[in-house]
Structures are given as C-alpha cells and as structure tokens.
C-alpha cells in the first residue's frame, strides 16, 4: 500500500493505492499519526485506487476511525470499488464509518 495526502477545501484527502493487508500495519500506523497531527477536522480516505483489502486491512481502518474519534476528527471512506467495496459491504462497515461514493 502506498498513499498520498492532498488538502482540499476543509478536508485532508488521503488516497490509498495498491493492496491493504496485514503487511501494511506499520505504514497505516504512520498514516494515522499524520492524520491526527494535521489541523483539518475532516479526514477522508479515498479508496478509489485501492485494489484489495483483507480482514486485517478492515481492522486497521477501524483503528483509524477510533484514533480520529479520539482526536475529535471526522473519518470518512470514499470511492471504494470492486473487491474493496464488496468487502466493506459484507463487513457492514457503513454502520460504523461513513462511506461516500
């Protein structure tokens, strides 16, 4: 997994690319730290370039949501497609994290 961060209007948009799996734990932890330190209250994970996510990746997204809650920031998932969208749907993540198309 790779990522890039872009500031748009009043939100930080973090575009994830590639595959999000257990092996990406350290990278995602570092990203969560960056998200917590920036001043914007709305943190959006753009999943449109993410090709694959496994159960560990879903768990890491939930950890990110918890950390953003602690930092009093909004955490939104956006643009999931294909396998990623199917996994988010099956896991019923929308009940916990807002998902935008």
JSON list of C-alpha atoms in Angstrom, two decimals:
[
{"chain": "A", "resi": 1, "resn": "UNK", "atom": "CA", "xyz": [0.00, 0.00, 0.00]},
{"chain": "A", "resi": 2, "resn": "UNK", "atom": "CA", "xyz": [1.11, 3.50, -0.83]},
{"chain": "A", "resi": 3, "resn": "UNK", "atom": "CA", "xyz": [-0.64, 6.76, -0.08]},
{"chain": "A", "resi": 4, "resn": "UNK", "atom": "CA", "xyz": [-0.65, 10.43, -0.89]},
{"chain": "A", "resi": 5, "resn": "UNK", "atom": "CA", "xyz": [-2.22, 13.29, 1.07]},
{"chain": "A", "resi": 6, "resn": "UNK", "atom": "CA", "xyz": [-3.91, 16.28, -0.54]},
{"chain": "A", "resi": 7, "resn": "UNK", "atom": "CA", "xyz": [-5.63, 19.19, 1.20]},
{"chain": "A", "resi": 8, "resn": "UNK", "atom": "CA", "xyz": [-8.91, 20.18, -0.45]},
{"chain": "A", "resi": 9, "resn": "UNK", "atom": "CA", "xyz": [-11.12, 22.89, 0.97]},
{"chain": "A", "resi": 10, "resn": "UNK", "atom": "CA", "xyz": [-11.69, 21.90, 4.59]},
{"chain": "A", "resi": 11, "resn": "UNK", "atom": "CA", "xyz": [-10.61, 18.26, 4.36]},
{"chain": "A", "resi": 12, "resn": "UNK", "atom": "CA", "xyz": [-7.49, 16.13, 4.07]},
{"chain": "A", "resi": 13, "resn": "UNK", "atom": "CA", "xyz": [-7.92, 13.54, 1.31]},
{"chain": "A", "resi": 14, "resn": "UNK", "atom": "CA", "xyz": [-5.66, 10.53, 1.69]},
{"chain": "A", "resi": 15, "resn": "UNK", "atom": "CA", "xyz": [-5.55, 8.37, -1.44]},
{"chain": "A", "resi": 16, "resn": "UNK", "atom": "CA", "xyz": [-4.64, 4.75, -0.74]},
{"chain": "A", "resi": 17, "resn": "UNK", "atom": "CA", "xyz": [-3.13, 2.76, -3.64]},
{"chain": "A", "resi": 18, "resn": "UNK", "atom": "CA", "xyz": [-2.47, -0.93, -4.13]},
{"chain": "A", "resi": 19, "resn": "UNK", "atom": "CA", "xyz": [-3.36, -3.56, -1.53]},
{"chain": "A", "resi": 20, "resn": "UNK", "atom": "CA", "xyz": [-4.19, -3.06, 2.16]},
{"chain": "A", "resi": 21, "resn": "UNK", "atom": "CA", "xyz": [-3.17, -6.16, 4.11]},
{"chain": "A", "resi": 22, "resn": "UNK", "atom": "CA", "xyz": [-1.65, -7.19, 7.42]},
{"chain": "A", "resi": 23, "resn": "UNK", "atom": "CA", "xyz": [1.80, -6.38, 5.99]},
{"chain": "A", "resi": 24, "resn": "UNK", "atom": "CA", "xyz": [0.83, -2.69, 5.82]},
{"chain": "A", "resi": 25, "resn": "UNK", "atom": "CA", "xyz": [0.25, -2.30, 9.57]},
{"chain": "A", "resi": 26, "resn": "UNK", "atom": "CA", "xyz": [3.32, -0.09, 10.16]},
{"chain": "A", "resi": 27, "resn": "UNK", "atom": "CA", "xyz": [2.56, 2.14, 7.14]},
{"chain": "A", "resi": 28, "resn": "UNK", "atom": "CA", "xyz": [-1.05, 2.62, 8.20]},
{"chain": "A", "resi": 29, "resn": "UNK", "atom": "CA", "xyz": [0.01, 3.41, 11.78]},
{"chain": "A", "resi": 30, "resn": "UNK", "atom": "CA", "xyz": [2.32, 6.12, 10.42]},
{"chain": "A", "resi": 31, "resn": "UNK", "atom": "CA", "xyz": [-0.52, 7.45, 8.26]},
{"chain": "A", "resi": 32, "resn": "UNK", "atom": "CA", "xyz": [-2.87, 7.54, 11.24]},
{"chain": "A", "resi": 33, "resn": "UNK", "atom": "CA", "xyz": [-0.26, 9.61, 13.08]},
{"chain": "A", "resi": 34, "resn": "UNK", "atom": "CA", "xyz": [-0.09, 12.07, 10.17]},
{"chain": "A", "resi": 35, "resn": "UNK", "atom": "CA", "xyz": [-3.88, 12.31, 10.05]},
{"chain": "A", "resi": 36, "resn": "UNK", "atom": "CA", "xyz": [-4.05, 13.02, 13.77]},
{"chain": "A", "resi": 37, "resn": "UNK", "atom": "CA", "xyz": [-1.44, 15.77, 13.55]},
{"chain": "A", "resi": 38, "resn": "UNK", "atom": "CA", "xyz": [-2.87, 17.79, 10.69]},
{"chain": "A", "resi": 39, "resn": "UNK", "atom": "CA", "xyz": [-5.26, 20.57, 11.67]},
{"chain": "A", "resi": 40, "resn": "UNK", "atom": "CA", "xyz": [-8.16, 19.65, 9.42]},
{"chain": "A", "resi": 41, "resn": "UNK", "atom": "CA", "xyz": [-11.17, 18.15, 11.17]},
{"chain": "A", "resi": 42, "resn": "UNK", "atom": "CA", "xyz": [-12.36, 16.09, 8.17]},
{"chain": "A", "resi": 43, "resn": "UNK", "atom": "CA", "xyz": [-10.13, 13.15, 7.20]},
{"chain": "A", "resi": 44, "resn": "UNK", "atom": "CA", "xyz": [-11.18, 11.30, 4.03]},
{"chain": "A", "resi": 45, "resn": "UNK", "atom": "CA", "xyz": [-9.64, 8.02, 2.92]},
{"chain": "A", "resi": 46, "resn": "UNK", "atom": "CA", "xyz": [-10.02, 7.84, -0.85]},
{"chain": "A", "resi": 47, "resn": "UNK", "atom": "CA", "xyz": [-10.16, 4.12, -1.67]},
{"chain": "A", "resi": 48, "resn": "UNK", "atom": "CA", "xyz": [-10.72, 4.52, -5.43]},
{"chain": "A", "resi": 49, "resn": "UNK", "atom": "CA", "xyz": [-7.15, 3.34, -6.22]},
{"chain": "A", "resi": 50, "resn": "UNK", "atom": "CA", "xyz": [-7.14, 0.56, -3.63]},
{"chain": "A", "resi": 51, "resn": "UNK", "atom": "CA", "xyz": [-7.29, -2.82, -5.40]},
{"chain": "A", "resi": 52, "resn": "UNK", "atom": "CA", "xyz": [-7.62, -5.21, -2.46]},
{"chain": "A", "resi": 53, "resn": "UNK", "atom": "CA", "xyz": [-8.30, -5.24, 1.26]},
{"chain": "A", "resi": 54, "resn": "UNK", "atom": "CA", "xyz": [-8.22, -8.23, 3.62]},
{"chain": "A", "resi": 55, "resn": "UNK", "atom": "CA", "xyz": [-9.70, -8.67, 7.10]},
{"chain": "A", "resi": 56, "resn": "UNK", "atom": "CA", "xyz": [-6.59, -7.20, 8.72]},
{"chain": "A", "resi": 57, "resn": "UNK", "atom": "CA", "xyz": [-6.93, -4.16, 6.48]},
{"chain": "A", "resi": 58, "resn": "UNK", "atom": "CA", "xyz": [-10.54, -3.74, 7.61]},
{"chain": "A", "resi": 59, "resn": "UNK", "atom": "CA", "xyz": [-9.36, -3.92, 11.21]},
{"chain": "A", "resi": 60, "resn": "UNK", "atom": "CA", "xyz": [-6.79, -1.21, 10.52]},
{"chain": "A", "resi": 61, "resn": "UNK", "atom": "CA", "xyz": [-9.48, 1.04, 9.04]},
{"chain": "A", "resi": 62, "resn": "UNK", "atom": "CA", "xyz": [-11.47, 0.61, 12.25]},
{"chain": "A", "resi": 63, "resn": "UNK", "atom": "CA", "xyz": [-8.38, 1.51, 14.31]},
{"chain": "A", "resi": 64, "resn": "UNK", "atom": "CA", "xyz": [-8.02, 4.66, 12.18]},
{"chain": "A", "resi": 65, "resn": "UNK", "atom": "CA", "xyz": [-11.65, 5.54, 12.90]},
{"chain": "A", "resi": 66, "resn": "UNK", "atom": "CA", "xyz": [-11.09, 5.11, 16.65]},
{"chain": "A", "resi": 67, "resn": "UNK", "atom": "CA", "xyz": [-7.99, 7.30, 16.56]},
{"chain": "A", "resi": 68, "resn": "UNK", "atom": "CA", "xyz": [-9.80, 10.02, 14.62]},
{"chain": "A", "resi": 69, "resn": "UNK", "atom": "CA", "xyz": [-12.68, 9.89, 17.13]},
{"chain": "A", "resi": 70, "resn": "UNK", "atom": "CA", "xyz": [-10.16, 10.44, 19.94]},
{"chain": "A", "resi": 71, "resn": "UNK", "atom": "CA", "xyz": [-8.72, 13.40, 18.02]},
{"chain": "A", "resi": 72, "resn": "UNK", "atom": "CA", "xyz": [-12.26, 14.83, 17.51]},
{"chain": "A", "resi": 73, "resn": "UNK", "atom": "CA", "xyz": [-11.99, 14.46, 13.74]},
{"chain": "A", "resi": 74, "resn": "UNK", "atom": "CA", "xyz": [-14.46, 13.15, 11.17]},
{"chain": "A", "resi": 75, "resn": "UNK", "atom": "CA", "xyz": [-13.31, 9.98, 9.40]},
{"chain": "A", "resi": 76, "resn": "UNK", "atom": "CA", "xyz": [-14.86, 9.13, 6.05]},
{"chain": "A", "resi": 77, "resn": "UNK", "atom": "CA", "xyz": [-14.21, 6.41, 3.47]},
{"chain": "A", "resi": 78, "resn": "UNK", "atom": "CA", "xyz": [-14.75, 7.41, -0.16]},
{"chain": "A", "resi": 79, "resn": "UNK", "atom": "CA", "xyz": [-14.78, 5.85, -3.60]},
{"chain": "A", "resi": 80, "resn": "UNK", "atom": "CA", "xyz": [-14.46, 2.13, -2.86]},
{"chain": "A", "resi": 81, "resn": "UNK", "atom": "CA", "xyz": [-14.93, -0.12, -5.89]},
{"chain": "A", "resi": 82, "resn": "UNK", "atom": "CA", "xyz": [-14.66, -3.77, -6.87]},
{"chain": "A", "resi": 83, "resn": "UNK", "atom": "CA", "xyz": [-13.35, -6.18, -4.23]},
{"chain": "A", "resi": 84, "resn": "UNK", "atom": "CA", "xyz": [-12.82, -3.38, -1.71]},
{"chain": "A", "resi": 85, "resn": "UNK", "atom": "CA", "xyz": [-16.44, -2.24, -1.96]},
{"chain": "A", "resi": 86, "resn": "UNK", "atom": "CA", "xyz": [-17.69, -5.83, -1.66]},
{"chain": "A", "resi": 87, "resn": "UNK", "atom": "CA", "xyz": [-15.61, -6.45, 1.48]},
{"chain": "A", "resi": 88, "resn": "UNK", "atom": "CA", "xyz": [-16.78, -3.19, 3.07]},
{"chain": "A", "resi": 89, "resn": "UNK", "atom": "CA", "xyz": [-20.38, -4.16, 2.30]},
{"chain": "A", "resi": 90, "resn": "UNK", "atom": "CA", "xyz": [-20.09, -7.70, 3.67]},
{"chain": "A", "resi": 91, "resn": "UNK", "atom": "CA", "xyz": [-18.36, -6.39, 6.81]},
{"chain": "A", "resi": 92, "resn": "UNK", "atom": "CA", "xyz": [-21.12, -3.77, 7.20]},
{"chain": "A", "resi": 93, "resn": "UNK", "atom": "CA", "xyz": [-18.52, -1.05, 7.77]},
{"chain": "A", "resi": 94, "resn": "UNK", "atom": "CA", "xyz": [-21.07, 1.63, 6.80]},
{"chain": "A", "resi": 95, "resn": "UNK", "atom": "CA", "xyz": [-22.74, 1.04, 10.18]},
{"chain": "A", "resi": 96, "resn": "UNK", "atom": "CA", "xyz": [-19.55, 2.30, 11.84]},
{"chain": "A", "resi": 97, "resn": "UNK", "atom": "CA", "xyz": [-17.81, 4.57, 9.33]},
{"chain": "A", "resi": 98, "resn": "UNK", "atom": "CA", "xyz": [-19.49, 6.93, 6.85]},
{"chain": "A", "resi": 99, "resn": "UNK", "atom": "CA", "xyz": [-18.90, 5.82, 3.26]},
{"chain": "A", "resi": 100, "resn": "UNK", "atom": "CA", "xyz": [-19.26, 8.20, 0.32]},
{"chain": "A", "resi": 101, "resn": "UNK", "atom": "CA", "xyz": [-19.33, 7.13, -3.35]}
]
